[in-house]
PDB file of C-alpha atoms in Angstrom:
ATOM      1  CA  UNK A 743     -33.591 -46.207  32.819  1.00 52.00           C
ATOM      2  CA  UNK A 744     -31.155 -44.773  35.396  1.00 55.00           C
ATOM      3  CA  UNK A 745     -28.252 -45.351  33.016  1.00 55.00           C
ATOM      4  CA  UNK A 746     -30.103 -43.588  30.198  1.00 52.00           C
ATOM      5  CA  UNK A 747     -30.986 -40.625  32.441  1.00 47.00           C
ATOM      6  CA  UNK A 748     -27.427 -40.402  33.732  1.00 44.00           C
ATOM      7  CA  UNK A 749     -25.990 -40.553  30.203  1.00 43.00           C
ATOM      8  CA  UNK A 750     -28.444 -37.876  29.026  1.00 43.00           C
ATOM      9  CA  UNK A 751     -27.563 -35.572  31.932  1.00 42.00           C
ATOM     10  CA  UNK A 752     -23.850 -36.134  31.405  1.00 41.00           C
ATOM     11  CA  UNK A 753     -24.025 -35.391  27.679  1.00 44.00           C
ATOM     12  CA  UNK A 754     -26.256 -32.350  28.273  1.00 46.00           C
ATOM     13  CA  UNK A 755     -23.853 -30.969  30.869  1.00 45.00           C
ATOM     14  CA  UNK A 756     -20.924 -31.545  28.534  1.00 42.00           C
ATOM     15  CA  UNK A 757     -22.717 -29.735  25.704  1.00 44.00           C
ATOM     16  CA  UNK A 758     -23.572 -26.744  27.919  1.00 40.00           C
ATOM     17  CA  UNK A 759     -19.987 -26.481  29.191  1.00 40.00           C
ATOM     18  CA  UNK A 760     -18.671 -26.664  25.633  1.00 45.00           C
ATOM     19  CA  UNK A 761     -20.902 -23.775  24.567  1.00 42.00           C
ATOM     20  CA  UNK A 762     -19.764 -21.641  27.513  1.00 41.00           C
ATOM     21  CA  UNK A 763     -16.115 -22.425  26.798  1.00 46.00           C
ATOM     22  CA  UNK A 764     -16.532 -21.575  23.111  1.00 46.00           C
ATOM     23  CA  UNK A 765     -18.079 -18.210  23.989  1.00 47.00           C
ATOM     24  CA  UNK A 766     -15.283 -17.315  26.394  1.00 49.00           C
ATOM     25  CA  UNK A 767     -12.483 -15.061  25.094  1.00 51.00           C
ATOM     26  CA  UNK A 768      -9.616 -17.084  23.705  1.00 53.00           C
ATOM     27  CA  UNK A 769      -7.056 -15.213  25.777  1.00 65.00           C
ATOM     28  CA  UNK A 770      -6.965 -12.639  28.463  1.00 73.00           C
ATOM     29  CA  UNK A 771      -5.399  -9.428  27.187  1.00 82.00           C
ATOM     30  CA  UNK A 772      -1.689  -9.272  27.902  1.00 89.00           C
ATOM     31  CA  UNK A 773      -0.606  -6.737  30.485  1.00 95.00           C
ATOM     32  CA  UNK A 774       3.106  -6.685  29.669  1.00 97.00           C
ATOM     33  CA  UNK A 775       5.154  -7.446  26.592  1.00 98.00           C
ATOM     34  CA  UNK A 776       8.932  -7.662  26.798  1.00 98.00           C
ATOM     35  CA  UNK A 777      10.499  -7.483  23.348  1.00 98.00           C
ATOM     36  CA  UNK A 778      13.443  -9.621  22.303  1.00 98.00           C
ATOM     37  CA  UNK A 779      15.407 -10.017  19.076  1.00 98.00           C
ATOM     38  CA  UNK A 780      12.718 -12.251  17.561  1.00 98.00           C
ATOM     39  CA  UNK A 781      10.159  -9.450  18.016  1.00 98.00           C
ATOM     40  CA  UNK A 782      11.842  -7.438  15.262  1.00 98.00           C
ATOM     41  CA  UNK A 783      12.983 -10.308  13.048  1.00 97.00           C
ATOM     42  CA  UNK A 784      11.938  -9.713   9.454  1.00 97.00           C
ATOM     43  CA  UNK A 785      10.680  -6.193  10.201  1.00 98.00           C
ATOM     44  CA  UNK A 786      10.851  -5.417   6.474  1.00 96.00           C
ATOM     45  CA  UNK A 787       7.880  -7.744   6.002  1.00 98.00           C
ATOM     46  CA  UNK A 788       5.761  -5.866   8.565  1.00 98.00           C
ATOM     47  CA  UNK A 789       3.058  -3.562   7.202  1.00 98.00           C
ATOM     48  CA  UNK A 790       4.782  -0.576   5.576  1.00 98.00           C
ATOM     49  CA  UNK A 791       2.615   2.297   6.770  1.00 97.00           C
ATOM     50  CA  UNK A 792       4.468   5.222   5.245  1.00 96.00           C
ATOM     51  CA  UNK A 793       7.651   6.263   3.517  1.00 96.00           C
ATOM     52  CA  UNK A 794       9.039   9.753   4.047  1.00 93.00           C
ATOM     53  CA  UNK A 795      11.728  11.297   1.908  1.00 92.00           C
ATOM     54  CA  UNK A 796      14.058  14.168   2.765  1.00 90.00           C
ATOM     55  CA  UNK A 797      15.043  16.113   5.827  1.00 87.00           C
ATOM     56  CA  UNK A 798      12.589  16.333   8.712  1.00 86.00           C
ATOM     57  CA  UNK A 799      13.180  19.420  10.895  1.00 81.00           C
ATOM     58  CA  UNK A 800      11.393  17.727  13.794  1.00 80.00           C
ATOM     59  CA  UNK A 801      14.091  15.041  13.942  1.00 79.00           C
ATOM     60  CA  UNK A 802      17.048  17.369  14.284  1.00 68.00           C
ATOM     61  CA  UNK A 803      20.231  15.505  15.223  1.00 68.00           C
ATOM     62  CA  UNK A 804      18.358  12.630  16.880  1.00 69.00           C
ATOM     63  CA  UNK A 805      18.444  10.408  13.803  1.00 75.00           C
ATOM     64  CA  UNK A 806      21.285   9.749  11.410  1.00 73.00           C
ATOM     65  CA  UNK A 807      21.065  10.924   7.840  1.00 75.00           C
ATOM     66  CA  UNK A 808      18.462  13.612   8.370  1.00 82.00           C
ATOM     67  CA  UNK A 809      19.124  15.333   5.053  1.00 85.00           C
ATOM     68  CA  UNK A 810      17.582  15.646   1.593  1.00 88.00           C
ATOM     69  CA  UNK A 811      18.604  12.083   0.658  1.00 89.00           C
ATOM     70  CA  UNK A 812      17.109  10.402   3.737  1.00 91.00           C
ATOM     71  CA  UNK A 813      14.361   7.860   3.267  1.00 93.00           C
ATOM     72  CA  UNK A 814      12.417   6.761   6.344  1.00 94.00           C
ATOM     73  CA  UNK A 815      10.150   3.714   6.180  1.00 96.00           C
ATOM     74  CA  UNK A 816       7.759   3.225   9.099  1.00 97.00           C
ATOM     75  CA  UNK A 817       6.503  -0.306   9.689  1.00 98.00           C
ATOM     76  CA  UNK A 818       3.729  -1.506  12.008  1.00 98.00           C
ATOM     77  CA  UNK A 819       3.836  -5.176  12.985  1.00 98.00           C
ATOM     78  CA  UNK A 820       0.511  -6.839  12.210  1.00 98.00           C
ATOM     79  CA  UNK A 821      -0.730  -3.435  10.960  1.00 97.00           C
ATOM     80  CA  UNK A 822      -1.651  -2.620  14.568  1.00 98.00           C
ATOM     81  CA  UNK A 823      -3.835   0.449  15.127  1.00 97.00           C
ATOM     82  CA  UNK A 824      -4.973   2.283  18.219  1.00 97.00           C
ATOM     83  CA  UNK A 825      -8.256   1.461  19.911  1.00 95.00           C
ATOM     84  CA  UNK A 826      -9.863   4.363  21.722  1.00 95.00           C
ATOM     85  CA  UNK A 827      -6.709   6.401  21.083  1.00 95.00           C
ATOM     86  CA  UNK A 828      -4.280   3.897  22.623  1.00 97.00           C
ATOM     87  CA  UNK A 829      -2.163   1.196  21.059  1.00 98.00           C
ATOM     88  CA  UNK A 830      -2.435  -2.268  22.610  1.00 97.00           C
ATOM     89  CA  UNK A 831       0.296  -3.760  24.744  1.00 98.00           C
ATOM     90  CA  UNK A 832       2.658  -5.555  22.377  1.00 98.00           C
ATOM     91  CA  UNK A 833       2.329  -3.024  19.531  1.00 98.00           C
ATOM     92  CA  UNK A 834       5.582  -2.832  17.543  1.00 98.00           C
ATOM     93  CA  UNK A 835       6.660   0.102  15.342  1.00 98.00           C
ATOM     94  CA  UNK A 836       9.952   0.114  13.416  1.00 98.00           C
ATOM     95  CA  UNK A 837      11.555   3.007  11.512  1.00 96.00           C
ATOM     96  CA  UNK A 838      14.249   2.161   8.975  1.00 96.00           C
ATOM     97  CA  UNK A 839      16.279   5.111   7.700  1.00 93.00           C
ATOM     98  CA  UNK A 840      18.613   4.913   4.718  1.00 92.00           C
ATOM     99  CA  UNK A 841      20.171   7.462   2.385  1.00 88.00           C
ATOM    100  CA  UNK A 842      21.169   7.645  -1.251  1.00 82.00           C
ATOM    101  CA  UNK A 843      24.848   6.802  -0.893  1.00 85.00           C
ATOM    102  CA  UNK A 844      24.292   3.911   1.549  1.00 80.00           C
ATOM    103  CA  UNK A 845      26.220   5.530   4.384  1.00 83.00           C
ATOM    104  CA  UNK A 846      23.164   5.486   6.650  1.00 85.00           C
ATOM    105  CA  UNK A 847      21.315   2.346   7.663  1.00 90.00           C
ATOM    106  CA  UNK A 848      19.651   3.177  10.991  1.00 93.00           C
ATOM    107  CA  UNK A 849      16.861   1.137  12.521  1.00 96.00           C
ATOM    108  CA  UNK A 850      14.905   2.347  15.534  1.00 96.00           C
ATOM    109  CA  UNK A 851      11.835   0.841  17.138  1.00 98.00           C
ATOM    110  CA  UNK A 852       9.307   1.267  19.881  1.00 98.00           C
ATOM    111  CA  UNK A 853       7.198  -1.349  21.621  1.00 98.00           C
ATOM    112  CA  UNK A 854       4.172  -0.805  23.849  1.00 98.00           C
ATOM    113  CA  UNK A 855       5.426  -2.661  26.899  1.00 98.00           C
ATOM    114  CA  UNK A 856       2.572  -1.987  29.347  1.00 96.00           C
ATOM    115  CA  UNK A 857       2.440  -2.875  33.042  1.00 96.00           C
ATOM    116  CA  UNK A 858       3.389   0.700  34.055  1.00 96.00           C
ATOM    117  CA  UNK A 859       6.827   0.230  32.510  1.00 96.00           C
ATOM    118  CA  UNK A 860       6.924   3.988  31.942  1.00 95.00           C
ATOM    119  CA  UNK A 861       3.488   5.423  32.667  1.00 95.00           C
ATOM    120  CA  UNK A 862       4.681   9.002  32.055  1.00 94.00           C
ATOM    121  CA  UNK A 863       5.773   7.965  28.545  1.00 96.00           C
ATOM    122  CA  UNK A 864       2.750   5.901  27.571  1.00 97.00           C
ATOM    123  CA  UNK A 865       4.474   2.624  28.551  1.00 98.00           C
ATOM    124  CA  UNK A 866       6.573   2.645  25.367  1.00 98.00           C
ATOM    125  CA  UNK A 867      10.050   1.144  25.289  1.00 98.00           C
ATOM    126  CA  UNK A 868      12.519   2.449  22.678  1.00 98.00           C
ATOM    127  CA  UNK A 869      15.173   0.461  20.815  1.00 98.00           C
ATOM    128  CA  UNK A 870      18.158   0.863  18.548  1.00 97.00           C
ATOM    129  CA  UNK A 871      18.358  -2.129  16.226  1.00 97.00           C
ATOM    130  CA  UNK A 872      20.964  -3.595  13.955  1.00 96.00           C
ATOM    131  CA  UNK A 873      19.986  -3.741  10.257  1.00 94.00           C
ATOM    132  CA  UNK A 874      19.014  -7.413  10.721  1.00 95.00           C
ATOM    133  CA  UNK A 875      16.531  -6.469  13.472  1.00 96.00           C
ATOM    134  CA  UNK A 876      18.538  -7.641  16.463  1.00 98.00           C
ATOM    135  CA  UNK A 877      18.676  -5.270  19.412  1.00 98.00           C
ATOM    136  CA  UNK A 878      21.903  -3.263  19.129  1.00 98.00           C
ATOM    137  CA  UNK A 879      24.491  -3.070  21.884  1.00 98.00           C
ATOM    138  CA  UNK A 880      26.453  -0.049  23.030  1.00 96.00           C
ATOM    139  CA  UNK A 881      30.292  -0.171  23.200  1.00 96.00           C
ATOM    140  CA  UNK A 882      30.046  -1.646  26.721  1.00 97.00           C
ATOM    141  CA  UNK A 883      27.867  -4.530  25.503  1.00 97.00           C
ATOM    142  CA  UNK A 884      24.610  -3.228  26.991  1.00 97.00           C
ATOM    143  CA  UNK A 885      21.429  -3.649  24.968  1.00 98.00           C
ATOM    144  CA  UNK A 886      20.252  -0.336  23.547  1.00 98.00           C
ATOM    145  CA  UNK A 887      16.707  -0.294  24.873  1.00 98.00           C
ATOM    146  CA  UNK A 888      14.634   1.420  27.507  1.00 97.00           C
ATOM    147  CA  UNK A 889      12.280   4.263  28.360  1.00 96.00           C
ATOM    148  CA  UNK A 890      15.211   6.647  28.696  1.00 94.00           C
ATOM    149  CA  UNK A 891      17.225   5.396  25.729  1.00 94.00           C
ATOM    150  CA  UNK A 892      19.730   7.934  24.433  1.00 90.00           C
ATOM    151  CA  UNK A 893      19.430   9.962  27.630  1.00 91.00           C
ATOM    152  CA  UNK A 894      15.679  10.274  27.122  1.00 92.00           C
ATOM    153  CA  UNK A 895      15.858  11.737  23.600  1.00 91.00           C
ATOM    154  CA  UNK A 896      13.402   9.201  22.166  1.00 92.00           C
ATOM    155  CA  UNK A 897      10.801   9.772  24.836  1.00 94.00           C
ATOM    156  CA  UNK A 898      11.389  13.528  24.817  1.00 92.00           C
ATOM    157  CA  UNK A 899      10.696  13.788  21.112  1.00 91.00           C
ATOM    158  CA  UNK A 900       7.768  11.359  21.111  1.00 94.00           C
ATOM    159  CA  UNK A 901       6.132  13.253  23.971  1.00 95.00           C
ATOM    160  CA  UNK A 902       5.208  15.763  21.259  1.00 94.00           C
ATOM    161  CA  UNK A 903       2.772  13.115  19.983  1.00 96.00           C
ATOM    162  CA  UNK A 904       1.358  12.180  23.410  1.00 97.00           C
ATOM    163  CA  UNK A 905      -2.172  12.937  22.193  1.00 97.00           C
ATOM    164  CA  UNK A 906      -1.705  10.180  19.577  1.00 97.00           C
ATOM    165  CA  UNK A 907      -0.194   7.717  22.070  1.00 98.00           C
ATOM    166  CA  UNK A 908       3.341   8.857  21.184  1.00 97.00           C
ATOM    167  CA  UNK A 909       3.086   7.857  17.515  1.00 97.00           C
ATOM    168  CA  UNK A 910       3.596  10.557  14.890  1.00 93.00           C
ATOM    169  CA  UNK A 911       2.539   8.724  11.729  1.00 91.00           C
ATOM    170  CA  UNK A 912      -0.714   6.889  12.403  1.00 88.00           C
TER     171      UNK A 912
END
């Protein structure tokens, strides 16, 4: 009888623990996401949120090909959306700009890095990418990424959308 009672208690305890484990969140939310080349790989297959055609006065000289022939495609990886007005850590947005004669092929991106990477800028990190999605390098071989990329032009412009967590299009 002791063996039966012990076996019953053991199996009952195992069943209760299994239920608690199944109800537990699969993962704790990430607090920091550091993008790498693979983050942007295949960005053309991300969710295409919008396509804009023509010059955008808000862009000014910040982006190449800002004229009547410019086409800007804005992609959101995993079709991420804000929750309570904020994008989650790890959110990836890519803008691919081309023009009619093929002389412009510019890819920029932003990633919600988190962990107080740049609290004043919503914790977004900005990137210049090569057309294949790899992080571009400047003439000195430094990766073109950061909160103050392009002397802060990215963050300065996107601060105009601070109320929408620095995203203009969604």
